[in-house]
Every structure is written in structure tokens, then in C-alpha cells.
PDB file of C-alpha atoms in Angstrom:
ATOM      1  CA  MET A   1      82.264-107.440  78.396  1.00 59.00           C
ATOM      2  CA  ALA A   2      81.124-109.600  81.272  1.00 61.00           C
ATOM      3  CA  SER A   3      82.771-112.551  82.968  1.00 59.00           C
ATOM      4  CA  VAL A   4      81.146-115.707  84.251  1.00 57.00           C
ATOM      5  CA  ALA A   5      83.209-117.070  87.139  1.00 50.00           C
ATOM      6  CA  LEU A   6      82.396-120.712  87.673  1.00 49.00           C
ATOM      7  CA  SER A   7      85.117-121.545  90.159  1.00 42.00           C
ATOM      8  CA  GLU A   8      85.964-120.155  93.571  1.00 38.00           C
ATOM      9  CA  ALA A   9      89.220-118.662  92.343  1.00 35.00           C
ATOM     10  CA  GLU A  10      88.816-115.316  90.596  1.00 32.00           C
ATOM     11  CA  LYS A  11      91.809-115.905  88.353  1.00 31.00           C
ATOM     12  CA  VAL A  12      93.160-119.084  86.842  1.00 32.00           C
ATOM     13  CA  TYR A  13      96.807-119.320  85.967  1.00 29.00           C
ATOM     14  CA  ILE A  14      97.444-121.542  82.966  1.00 29.00           C
ATOM     15  CA  VAL A  15     100.616-123.596  82.828  1.00 30.00           C
ATOM     16  CA  HIS A  16     102.302-123.472  79.419  1.00 31.00           C
ATOM     17  CA  GLY A  17     105.169-125.281  77.780  1.00 29.00           C
ATOM     18  CA  VAL A  18     104.737-128.585  79.576  1.00 32.00           C
ATOM     19  CA  GLN A  19     105.394-131.757  77.639  1.00 32.00           C
ATOM     20  CA  THR A  20     102.503-134.177  77.298  1.00 32.00           C
ATOM     21  CA  ARG A  21     104.217-137.051  79.089  1.00 35.00           C
ATOM     22  CA  GLY A  22     105.117-134.882  82.031  1.00 35.00           C
ATOM     23  CA  VAL A  23     101.591-133.470  82.212  1.00 38.00           C
ATOM     24  CA  ARG A  24     100.068-136.898  82.148  1.00 40.00           C
ATOM     25  CA  SER A  25     102.148-138.352  84.977  1.00 40.00           C
ATOM     26  CA  LEU A  26     101.660-135.210  87.070  1.00 40.00           C
ATOM     27  CA  ARG A  27      97.919-134.950  86.546  1.00 39.00           C
ATOM     28  CA  LEU A  28      97.172-138.557  87.328  1.00 44.00           C
ATOM     29  CA  GLY A  29      98.679-137.961  90.730  1.00 46.00           C
ATOM     30  CA  THR A  30      97.103-134.595  91.467  1.00 47.00           C
ATOM     31  CA  PHE A  31      93.595-135.609  90.340  1.00 51.00           C
ATOM     32  CA  LYS A  32      93.368-137.937  93.335  1.00 54.00           C
ATOM     33  CA  GLU A  33      93.320-134.838  95.519  1.00 67.00           C
ATOM     34  CA  ASP A  34      90.758-133.058  93.289  1.00 76.00           C
ATOM     35  CA  LEU A  35      93.487-130.632  92.225  1.00 81.00           C
ATOM     36  CA  ARG A  36      94.635-129.795  88.721  1.00 86.00           C
ATOM     37  CA  VAL A  37      97.888-128.261  87.539  1.00 85.00           C
ATOM     38  CA  ASP A  38      96.313-124.803  87.119  1.00 86.00           C
ATOM     39  CA  GLY A  39      94.827-124.846  90.628  1.00 87.00           C
ATOM     40  CA  ARG A  40      91.245-125.759  89.730  1.00 90.00           C
ATOM     41  CA  GLY A  41      89.190-128.621  91.056  1.00 89.00           C
ATOM     42  CA  CYS A  42      87.936-131.348  88.741  1.00 91.00           C
ATOM     43  CA  GLU A  43      84.520-129.658  88.351  1.00 91.00           C
ATOM     44  CA  ASP A  44      85.741-126.064  88.018  1.00 92.00           C
ATOM     45  CA  TYR A  45      85.529-123.979  84.847  1.00 94.00           C
ATOM     46  CA  ARG A  46      87.977-121.270  83.925  1.00 91.00           C
ATOM     47  CA  CYS A  47      86.544-117.736  83.824  1.00 91.00           C
ATOM     48  CA  VAL A  48      84.280-117.214  80.818  1.00 92.00           C
ATOM     49  CA  ASP A  49      84.169-113.792  79.152  1.00 93.00           C
ATOM     50  CA  VAL A  50      80.843-113.195  77.370  1.00 93.00           C
ATOM     51  CA  GLU A  51      79.967-110.221  75.187  1.00 93.00           C
ATOM     52  CA  THR A  52      76.850-109.863  73.038  1.00 93.00           C
ATOM     53  CA  ASP A  53      75.931-107.570  70.145  1.00 91.00           C
ATOM     54  CA  VAL A  54      79.479-107.452  68.785  1.00 92.00           C
ATOM     55  CA  VAL A  55      78.727-107.686  65.037  1.00 91.00           C
ATOM     56  CA  SER A  56      76.576-104.878  63.639  1.00 87.00           C
ATOM     57  CA  ASN A  57      75.201-106.504  60.462  1.00 91.00           C
ATOM     58  CA  THR A  58      73.618-109.499  62.201  1.00 94.00           C
ATOM     59  CA  SER A  59      70.318-110.155  63.960  1.00 94.00           C
ATOM     60  CA  GLY A  60      72.257-111.273  67.028  1.00 95.00           C
ATOM     61  CA  SER A  61      75.850-112.035  67.933  1.00 96.00           C
ATOM     62  CA  ALA A  62      78.106-113.032  70.799  1.00 96.00           C
ATOM     63  CA  ARG A  63      81.762-113.570  71.524  1.00 95.00           C
ATOM     64  CA  VAL A  64      82.972-115.982  74.195  1.00 96.00           C
ATOM     65  CA  LYS A  65      86.478-116.411  75.563  1.00 95.00           C
ATOM     66  CA  LEU A  66      87.133-119.488  77.669  1.00 94.00           C
ATOM     67  CA  GLY A  67      90.776-119.586  78.660  1.00 91.00           C
ATOM     68  CA  HIS A  68      92.618-119.466  75.337  1.00 91.00           C
ATOM     69  CA  THR A  69      89.561-120.552  73.355  1.00 93.00           C
ATOM     70  CA  ASP A  70      87.931-117.678  71.464  1.00 95.00           C
ATOM     71  CA  ILE A  71      84.561-118.105  69.693  1.00 96.00           C
ATOM     72  CA  LEU A  72      82.490-115.651  67.656  1.00 96.00           C
ATOM     73  CA  VAL A  73      78.873-116.449  66.719  1.00 97.00           C
ATOM     74  CA  GLY A  74      76.579-114.439  64.462  1.00 97.00           C
ATOM     75  CA  VAL A  75      72.877-115.101  63.836  1.00 97.00           C
ATOM     76  CA  LYS A  76      71.220-113.849  60.651  1.00 96.00           C
ATOM     77  CA  ALA A  77      67.426-114.037  60.261  1.00 95.00           C
ATOM     78  CA  GLU A  78      66.212-114.411  56.677  1.00 95.00           C
ATOM     79  CA  MET A  79      62.816-115.192  55.230  1.00 93.00           C
ATOM     80  CA  GLY A  80      62.306-118.538  53.528  1.00 93.00           C
ATOM     81  CA  THR A  81      59.931-121.431  52.960  1.00 94.00           C
ATOM     82  CA  PRO A  82      59.095-123.933  55.740  1.00 94.00           C
ATOM     83  CA  LYS A  83      60.197-127.527  55.363  1.00 93.00           C
ATOM     84  CA  LEU A  84      57.587-129.882  53.917  1.00 93.00           C
ATOM     85  CA  GLU A  85      57.580-132.112  56.996  1.00 93.00           C
ATOM     86  CA  LYS A  86      57.207-129.106  59.347  1.00 92.00           C
ATOM     87  CA  PRO A  87      54.995-126.565  57.527  1.00 94.00           C
ATOM     88  CA  ASN A  88      54.197-124.579  60.695  1.00 93.00           C
ATOM     89  CA  GLU A  89      57.777-124.020  61.864  1.00 94.00           C
ATOM     90  CA  GLY A  90      60.901-122.108  61.010  1.00 94.00           C
ATOM     91  CA  TYR A  91      64.306-123.701  61.428  1.00 95.00           C
ATOM     92  CA  LEU A  92      67.983-123.143  62.199  1.00 96.00           C
ATOM     93  CA  GLU A  93      71.000-123.717  59.968  1.00 96.00           C
ATOM     94  CA  PHE A  94      74.504-124.055  61.401  1.00 97.00           C
ATOM     95  CA  PHE A  95      77.795-123.236  59.699  1.00 95.00           C
ATOM     96  CA  VAL A  96      81.154-123.626  61.430  1.00 94.00           C
ATOM     97  CA  ASP A  97      84.345-122.017  60.150  1.00 89.00           C
ATOM     98  CA  CYS A  98      87.624-123.109  61.700  1.00 85.00           C
ATOM     99  CA  SER A  99      90.000-120.193  61.153  1.00 77.00           C
ATOM    100  CA  ALA A 100      93.538-121.119  60.157  1.00 74.00           C
ATOM    101  CA  ASN A 101      94.733-118.617  62.769  1.00 73.00           C
ATOM    102  CA  ALA A 102      93.124-120.679  65.541  1.00 72.00           C
ATOM    103  CA  THR A 103      95.671-123.473  65.286  1.00 73.00           C
ATOM    104  CA  PRO A 104      98.134-124.653  62.598  1.00 72.00           C
ATOM    105  CA  GLU A 105      96.103-127.861  62.283  1.00 72.00           C
ATOM    106  CA  PHE A 106      93.317-125.880  60.549  1.00 72.00           C
ATOM    107  CA  GLU A 107      95.508-124.724  57.642  1.00 70.00           C
ATOM    108  CA  GLY A 108      94.260-125.739  54.199  1.00 66.00           C
ATOM    109  CA  ARG A 109      91.293-128.063  54.660  1.00 68.00           C
ATOM    110  CA  GLY A 110      92.449-129.264  58.063  1.00 67.00           C
ATOM    111  CA  GLY A 111      89.533-127.690  59.910  1.00 77.00           C
ATOM    112  CA  ASP A 112      86.766-128.908  57.578  1.00 82.00           C
ATOM    113  CA  ASP A 113      86.211-132.224  59.346  1.00 83.00           C
ATOM    114  CA  LEU A 114      86.077-130.586  62.763  1.00 85.00           C
ATOM    115  CA  GLY A 115      83.719-127.911  61.465  1.00 88.00           C
ATOM    116  CA  THR A 116      81.368-130.568  60.090  1.00 90.00           C
ATOM    117  CA  GLU A 117      81.554-132.506  63.371  1.00 90.00           C
ATOM    118  CA  ILE A 118      80.662-129.418  65.435  1.00 93.00           C
ATOM    119  CA  ALA A 119      77.807-128.453  63.088  1.00 94.00           C
ATOM    120  CA  ASN A 120      76.352-131.979  63.257  1.00 94.00           C
ATOM    121  CA  THR A 121      76.545-131.882  67.059  1.00 93.00           C
ATOM    122  CA  LEU A 122      74.662-128.571  67.115  1.00 95.00           C
ATOM    123  CA  TYR A 123      71.986-130.009  64.814  1.00 94.00           C
ATOM    124  CA  ARG A 124      71.541-132.926  67.227  1.00 93.00           C
ATOM    125  CA  ILE A 125      71.205-130.586  70.207  1.00 91.00           C
ATOM    126  CA  PHE A 126      68.565-128.417  68.540  1.00 91.00           C
ATOM    127  CA  ASN A 127      66.712-131.309  66.902  1.00 85.00           C
ATOM    128  CA  ASN A 128      63.848-131.218  69.387  1.00 79.00           C
ATOM    129  CA  LYS A 129      60.832-129.017  69.972  1.00 78.00           C
ATOM    130  CA  SER A 130      61.818-127.924  73.462  1.00 84.00           C
ATOM    131  CA  SER A 131      65.130-126.157  72.701  1.00 91.00           C
ATOM    132  CA  VAL A 132      63.728-123.260  70.644  1.00 92.00           C
ATOM    133  CA  ASP A 133      60.087-122.417  69.898  1.00 92.00           C
ATOM    134  CA  LEU A 134      60.307-122.955  66.139  1.00 92.00           C
ATOM    135  CA  LYS A 135      56.585-122.263  65.695  1.00 92.00           C
ATOM    136  CA  SER A 136      57.205-118.645  66.670  1.00 91.00           C
ATOM    137  CA  LEU A 137      59.410-118.405  63.558  1.00 93.00           C
ATOM    138  CA  CYS A 138      56.518-119.297  61.245  1.00 91.00           C
ATOM    139  CA  ILE A 139      55.023-116.325  59.378  1.00 90.00           C
ATOM    140  CA  SER A 140      52.529-118.053  57.107  1.00 89.00           C
ATOM    141  CA  PRO A 141      52.115-121.865  57.249  1.00 90.00           C
ATOM    142  CA  ARG A 142      53.592-123.666  54.211  1.00 91.00           C
ATOM    143  CA  GLU A 143      54.572-120.337  52.660  1.00 89.00           C
ATOM    144  CA  HIS A 144      56.869-118.158  54.753  1.00 90.00           C
ATOM    145  CA  CYS A 145      59.002-118.580  57.832  1.00 93.00           C
ATOM    146  CA  TRP A 146      62.127-117.199  59.436  1.00 94.00           C
ATOM    147  CA  ILE A 147      65.339-119.154  58.929  1.00 96.00           C
ATOM    148  CA  LEU A 148      68.063-118.480  61.486  1.00 96.00           C
ATOM    149  CA  TYR A 149      71.528-118.912  60.002  1.00 97.00           C
ATOM    150  CA  VAL A 150      73.935-119.467  62.892  1.00 97.00           C
ATOM    151  CA  ASP A 151      77.544-118.874  61.850  1.00 97.00           C
ATOM    152  CA  VAL A 152      80.252-120.049  64.252  1.00 96.00           C
ATOM    153  CA  LEU A 153      83.824-118.815  63.820  1.00 94.00           C
ATOM    154  CA  LEU A 154      86.680-120.390  65.778  1.00 93.00           C
ATOM    155  CA  LEU A 155      89.178-117.584  66.347  1.00 91.00           C
ATOM    156  CA  GLU A 156      91.473-119.424  68.732  1.00 90.00           C
ATOM    157  CA  CYS A 157      91.589-123.006  69.930  1.00 89.00           C
ATOM    158  CA  GLY A 158      92.683-123.495  73.531  1.00 89.00           C
ATOM    159  CA  GLY A 159      90.718-126.577  74.581  1.00 88.00           C
ATOM    160  CA  ASN A 160      87.081-127.345  75.418  1.00 94.00           C
ATOM    161  CA  LEU A 161      85.682-126.159  72.079  1.00 94.00           C
ATOM    162  CA  PHE A 162      82.210-127.693  72.334  1.00 96.00           C
ATOM    163  CA  ASP A 163      81.373-126.059  75.665  1.00 96.00           C
ATOM    164  CA  ALA A 164      82.563-122.630  74.528  1.00 97.00           C
ATOM    165  CA  ILE A 165      80.623-122.882  71.259  1.00 97.00           C
ATOM    166  CA  SER A 166      77.388-123.918  72.980  1.00 97.00           C
ATOM    167  CA  ILE A 167      77.703-120.961  75.399  1.00 97.00           C
ATOM    168  CA  ALA A 168      78.325-118.576  72.491  1.00 97.00           C
ATOM    169  CA  VAL A 169      75.367-119.949  70.495  1.00 97.00           C
ATOM    170  CA  LYS A 170      73.006-119.539  73.454  1.00 97.00           C
ATOM    171  CA  ALA A 171      74.256-115.989  74.091  1.00 97.00           C
ATOM    172  CA  ALA A 172      73.857-115.067  70.402  1.00 97.00           C
ATOM    173  CA  LEU A 173      70.304-116.450  70.289  1.00 97.00           C
ATOM    174  CA  PHE A 174      69.491-114.483  73.445  1.00 96.00           C
ATOM    175  CA  ASN A 175      70.742-111.355  71.657  1.00 95.00           C
ATOM    176  CA  THR A 176      68.804-112.088  68.445  1.00 95.00           C
ATOM    177  CA  ARG A 177      66.055-109.681  67.428  1.00 93.00           C
ATOM    178  CA  ILE A 178      63.729-110.619  64.572  1.00 93.00           C
ATOM    179  CA  PRO A 179      61.593-107.907  62.898  1.00 89.00           C
ATOM    180  CA  ARG A 180      57.883-108.234  63.536  1.00 88.00           C
ATOM    181  CA  VAL A 181      55.925-109.175  60.417  1.00 86.00           C
ATOM    182  CA  ARG A 182      52.342-108.549  59.336  1.00 83.00           C
ATOM    183  CA  VAL A 183      50.701-110.569  56.572  1.00 79.00           C
ATOM    184  CA  LEU A 184      48.245-108.482  54.514  1.00 78.00           C
ATOM    185  CA  GLU A 185      45.751-110.218  52.249  1.00 75.00           C
ATOM    186  CA  ASP A 186      43.843-108.393  49.528  1.00 71.00           C
ATOM    187  CA  GLU A 187      40.431-109.197  48.042  1.00 68.00           C
ATOM    188  CA  GLU A 188      41.931-111.537  45.450  1.00 70.00           C
ATOM    189  CA  GLY A 189      43.605-113.634  48.116  1.00 67.00           C
ATOM    190  CA  SER A 190      47.192-112.635  47.369  1.00 72.00           C
ATOM    191  CA  LYS A 191      49.342-112.001  50.421  1.00 74.00           C
ATOM    192  CA  ASP A 192      51.811-109.216  51.046  1.00 77.00           C
ATOM    193  CA  ILE A 193      54.355-109.248  53.835  1.00 78.00           C
ATOM    194  CA  GLU A 194      55.060-106.053  55.711  1.00 77.00           C
ATOM    195  CA  LEU A 195      58.119-105.770  57.962  1.00 77.00           C
ATOM    196  CA  SER A 196      58.138-103.330  60.827  1.00 73.00           C
ATOM    197  CA  ASP A 197      60.787-100.615  60.437  1.00 75.00           C
ATOM    198  CA  ASP A 198      60.798 -99.935  64.177  1.00 74.00           C
ATOM    199  CA  PRO A 199      63.996-101.525  65.609  1.00 73.00           C
ATOM    200  CA  TYR A 200      62.228-102.025  68.954  1.00 77.00           C
ATOM    201  CA  ASP A 201      59.221-103.755  67.373  1.00 80.00           C
ATOM    202  CA  CYS A 202      60.766-107.198  67.208  1.00 86.00           C
ATOM    203  CA  ILE A 203      60.483-110.815  68.309  1.00 88.00           C
ATOM    204  CA  ARG A 204      62.825-112.169  70.974  1.00 91.00           C
ATOM    205  CA  LEU A 205      63.584-115.858  71.276  1.00 91.00           C
ATOM    206  CA  SER A 206      63.215-117.638  74.583  1.00 92.00           C
ATOM    207  CA  VAL A 207      66.512-119.392  75.325  1.00 93.00           C
ATOM    208  CA  GLU A 208      65.465-120.822  78.694  1.00 93.00           C
ATOM    209  CA  ASN A 209      65.430-124.368  77.298  1.00 93.00           C
ATOM    210  CA  VAL A 210      68.441-123.996  75.006  1.00 95.00           C
ATOM    211  CA  PRO A 211      70.963-126.556  76.294  1.00 95.00           C
ATOM    212  CA  CYS A 212      74.667-126.093  76.886  1.00 96.00           C
ATOM    213  CA  ILE A 213      77.294-128.748  76.353  1.00 96.00           C
ATOM    214  CA  VAL A 214      79.383-129.967  79.266  1.00 97.00           C
ATOM    215  CA  THR A 215      82.413-131.970  78.118  1.00 97.00           C
ATOM    216  CA  LEU A 216      83.843-134.407  80.645  1.00 96.00           C
ATOM    217  CA  CYS A 217      87.316-135.788  79.917  1.00 96.00           C
ATOM    218  CA  LYS A 218      88.298-139.093  81.525  1.00 94.00           C
ATOM    219  CA  ILE A 219      91.865-139.009  82.820  1.00 90.00           C
ATOM    220  CA  GLY A 220      92.979-141.966  84.854  1.00 85.00           C
ATOM    221  CA  TYR A 221      90.198-142.832  87.302  1.00 86.00           C
ATOM    222  CA  ARG A 222      88.801-139.288  87.417  1.00 89.00           C
ATOM    223  CA  HIS A 223      86.956-137.014  85.004  1.00 93.00           C
ATOM    224  CA  VAL A 224      87.327-133.259  84.621  1.00 94.00           C
ATOM    225  CA  VAL A 225      85.306-130.454  83.025  1.00 95.00           C
ATOM    226  CA  ASP A 226      86.668-127.599  80.906  1.00 94.00           C
ATOM    227  CA  ALA A 227      89.869-129.392  79.964  1.00 94.00           C
ATOM    228  CA  THR A 228      92.847-127.432  78.646  1.00 92.00           C
ATOM    229  CA  LEU A 229      94.735-128.590  75.548  1.00 90.00           C
ATOM    230  CA  GLN A 230      97.293-130.326  77.762  1.00 90.00           C
ATOM    231  CA  GLU A 231      94.558-132.153  79.663  1.00 92.00           C
ATOM    232  CA  GLU A 232      92.805-133.156  76.440  1.00 91.00           C
ATOM    233  CA  ALA A 233      96.090-134.682  75.261  1.00 91.00           C
ATOM    234  CA  CYS A 234      96.053-136.869  78.385  1.00 90.00           C
ATOM    235  CA  SER A 235      92.467-138.073  77.870  1.00 92.00           C
ATOM    236  CA  LEU A 236      91.644-141.114  75.762  1.00 90.00           C
ATOM    237  CA  ALA A 237      87.860-140.685  75.974  1.00 94.00           C
ATOM    238  CA  SER A 238      85.444-137.847  76.638  1.00 95.00           C
ATOM    239  CA  LEU A 239      81.691-137.572  77.070  1.00 96.00           C
ATOM    240  CA  LEU A 240      79.740-134.632  75.660  1.00 97.00           C
ATOM    241  CA  VAL A 241      76.572-134.068  77.694  1.00 96.00           C
ATOM    242  CA  SER A 242      73.915-131.628  76.478  1.00 96.00           C
ATOM    243  CA  VAL A 243      72.159-130.233  79.557  1.00 96.00           C
ATOM    244  CA  THR A 244      69.250-127.791  79.963  1.00 95.00           C
ATOM    245  CA  SER A 245      68.940-125.206  82.726  1.00 94.00           C
ATOM    246  CA  LYS A 246      66.788-127.677  84.689  1.00 93.00           C
ATOM    247  CA  GLY A 247      69.464-130.363  84.556  1.00 93.00           C
ATOM    248  CA  VAL A 248      67.754-132.463  81.875  1.00 93.00           C
ATOM    249  CA  VAL A 249      70.110-134.348  79.559  1.00 94.00           C
ATOM    250  CA  THR A 250      68.928-133.959  75.955  1.00 93.00           C
ATOM    251  CA  CYS A 251      71.687-135.922  74.232  1.00 92.00           C
ATOM    252  CA  MET A 252      75.107-137.463  74.798  1.00 94.00           C
ATOM    253  CA  ARG A 253      78.060-138.254  72.594  1.00 94.00           C
ATOM    254  CA  LYS A 254      81.280-140.081  73.303  1.00 94.00           C
ATOM    255  CA  VAL A 255      84.454-138.886  71.591  1.00 92.00           C
ATOM    256  CA  GLY A 256      87.969-140.287  71.577  1.00 90.00           C
ATOM    257  CA  LYS A 257      89.458-143.699  70.921  1.00 90.00           C
ATOM    258  CA  GLY A 258      89.268-144.946  74.498  1.00 91.00           C
ATOM    259  CA  SER A 259      86.393-146.757  76.158  1.00 91.00           C
ATOM    260  CA  LEU A 260      84.104-145.820  79.039  1.00 93.00           C
ATOM    261  CA  ASP A 261      82.547-148.335  81.409  1.00 93.00           C
ATOM    262  CA  PRO A 262      78.868-147.959  82.415  1.00 94.00           C
ATOM    263  CA  GLU A 263      79.714-146.806  85.941  1.00 94.00           C
ATOM    264  CA  SER A 264      81.967-144.030  84.599  1.00 93.00           C
ATOM    265  CA  ILE A 265      79.292-142.926  82.131  1.00 94.00           C
ATOM    266  CA  PHE A 266      76.712-142.676  84.927  1.00 95.00           C
ATOM    267  CA  GLU A 267      79.084-140.667  87.143  1.00 95.00           C
ATOM    268  CA  MET A 268      79.978-138.366  84.249  1.00 96.00           C
ATOM    269  CA  MET A 269      76.304-137.817  83.451  1.00 96.00           C
ATOM    270  CA  GLU A 270      75.554-136.850  87.043  1.00 96.00           C
ATOM    271  CA  THR A 271      78.516-134.470  87.081  1.00 96.00           C
ATOM    272  CA  GLY A 272      77.402-133.000  83.752  1.00 96.00           C
ATOM    273  CA  LYS A 273      73.900-132.327  85.060  1.00 96.00           C
ATOM    274  CA  ARG A 274      75.205-130.763  88.259  1.00 95.00           C
ATOM    275  CA  VAL A 275      77.793-128.565  86.546  1.00 96.00           C
ATOM    276  CA  GLY A 276      75.418-127.730  83.672  1.00 96.00           C
ATOM    277  CA  LYS A 277      72.802-126.236  85.991  1.00 96.00           C
ATOM    278  CA  VAL A 278      75.408-123.943  87.560  1.00 95.00           C
ATOM    279  CA  LEU A 279      76.686-122.986  84.103  1.00 95.00           C
ATOM    280  CA  HIS A 280      73.191-122.047  82.908  1.00 96.00           C
ATOM    281  CA  THR A 281      72.433-120.007  86.024  1.00 95.00           C
ATOM    282  CA  SER A 282      75.668-118.028  85.748  1.00 94.00           C
ATOM    283  CA  LEU A 283      75.208-117.438  82.015  1.00 95.00           C
ATOM    284  CA  GLN A 284      71.588-116.316  82.330  1.00 94.00           C
ATOM    285  CA  ASN A 285      72.455-113.936  85.161  1.00 93.00           C
ATOM    286  CA  ILE A 286      75.271-112.299  83.236  1.00 92.00           C
ATOM    287  CA  LEU A 287      73.211-111.995  80.029  1.00 93.00           C
ATOM    288  CA  HIS A 288      70.332-110.293  81.836  1.00 91.00           C
ATOM    289  CA  LYS A 289      72.743-108.072  83.748  1.00 89.00           C
ATOM    290  CA  GLU A 290      74.509-107.024  80.545  1.00 86.00           C
ATOM    291  CA  GLU A 291      71.214-106.274  78.798  1.00 85.00           C
ATOM    292  CA  SER A 292      69.944-104.214  81.740  1.00 85.00           C
ATOM    293  CA  LEU A 293      72.902-101.850  81.321  1.00 80.00           C
ATOM    294  CA  GLY A 294      71.622-100.871  77.865  1.00 72.00           C
ATOM    295  CA  THR A 295      73.777 -98.254  76.154  1.00 68.00           C
ATOM    296  CA  LYS A 296      75.773 -97.735  79.359  1.00 68.00           C
ATOM    297  CA  ARG A 297      77.599-101.049  79.084  1.00 69.00           C
ATOM    298  CA  GLN A 298      81.210-100.964  77.955  1.00 69.00           C
ATOM    299  CA  LYS A 299      81.726-102.643  74.603  1.00 66.00           C
ATOM    300  CA  VAL A 300      85.000-104.321  73.759  1.00 63.00           C
ATOM    301  CA  GLY A 301      83.809-105.492  70.353  1.00 56.00           C
ATOM    302  CA  PHE A 302      85.094-108.001  67.847  1.00 52.00           C
ATOM    303  CA  LEU A 303      88.550-106.423  67.541  1.00 50.00           C
ATOM    304  CA  GLY A 304      88.922-105.748  71.271  1.00 48.00           C
TER     305      GLY A 304
END
């Protein structure tokens, strides 16, 4: 398992058991000094633990722990038929499962609405040609393509879900290996598909342009990234900013019942772009470092 440290402090101590009213009055005062209750600055992330290749029966997988938020993502590549409007491309399908163990609010059908909301957000992020090269997933135009089923499982909910999920999705896509395919055509024109049985003869996806989400929570006159559950309870409005590794904003979404003025939105966008570039750089470095270790890397695994 590898850690992505996005703040100057190597360890972040989380404050538990604080009532919402007390947190709110305390934070509004400390934010003026760019200091949060757990010792971070307003633009600091907690340490992110990233591990790939944790589920054996998938094409790619990753597990991400961000504070007390725990996300598992598995990618399964299956052959299917291209969409009529995009006959030369494959496509991605997202499914989000909110485990009842993550928080009591998810018991019964409590997590269905959140799961649908997260899946729709992921569709919006990947609904452009620059995120993933979908043409590389096409096997035979109008006939066969690869469909990537991306399954997201929320194991524990400790704040800042969207950011953690986007990191886990990018890491899982980086880890995805798709078997190389050859299309054989006989004299009669019928086509046969032959899959390579060599595990090293595969297609790797380029995730350079896959964006990550940076959630900025407005609290008082300041905004913070990577909010804890207590901080989210103090925020009336948040802005989700989808940012590429080059700092390009691909989409935005406002959540919460509160309002945001244009000046705040502009400042939050600039912060999102700045923080997003650092997030991408750290994530890419740790993914390449982990892969370079090969079989020597220590695996914690899904049950670790």
C-alpha cells in the first residue's frame, strides 16, 4: 500500500466526538488563520492510502482510504456491441453500491439516492472524448467493443466521498488490463474473435487526462478542501470541480442548500485547479512507483 501525502504534516490527527454547534463556532474562528481543528490548512488534504490490484477476478481494481473514508473500485472488461450513435467506440458503465456498514444512513434503501447521484456525476465527468480514449476500446466498428463496468463500493463514509471515489476510479483504470484481440475473417466474410491467452499481451488505458474531483466546502467566508464529516455539517454549500492533470476544469456542480456568489465560485474554481494539479501529480507518482515494484511490493489487500 502506498500513501499520497498532500499536506506538509505527515500525520493528521482527527478530532472526534465534537458536537456540530461547537465545531461550527470554533471553525469559523480558526479558518481566518488558515487553520482547521485537525491542524491542516484550508487547502490541505489528509493522507491518502492507495492500493491497486486488490481484487483478483477483475480487469483492474483499487482501494483508497482518505481519513475515515474507504472506497473499493473494481473494473471488469466485457465484450459488447457499440452504441448506435458512437459505432467506433467502447464505453464505460458505472455502478455505485453504498454499503450499509459505511454509515447507518445507508441501511435499507437509504444509500440508493446517493449511489445514483455519484454514478450520474461520474457519467458527467467521463462524458467527453478527452478523459479516456474510447476508440481504443473498439474491436470491430458497429459490431464489437469493450465495455468497462466500473463498480464502486463505499466501505466507510468519513467525509469527502466524491474526491475519494474519483481517485479510486482513476487508480483502478490505471491498473486495468484488457486482453488483446485479433479479428479473423474467413473467405465467406464471417468474423471470428481471438483473445490472447498471454496475460502480458494486453491493452493499457491512458489515464493522463482522467480528471479528479476536488470538493470545496464553503464555511463562513472561507472554503476548504477534503472536508471531514464535522466540517461538512458546518457547510451549507459546496462546489465539486472536476480537474485534469493540466488544471483544466471539465465540469462543475454545486451541492447543498446554500448559495454561492460569483466571486466565491471564481475563487473556489481557482483553488480547485491549483489543488487538483498537485493531487494528480502525487497520485501519478505513487501509481508509477507502486507498479515499478512489481511482485516485490507489499500487498495489504481487500481484507487488510
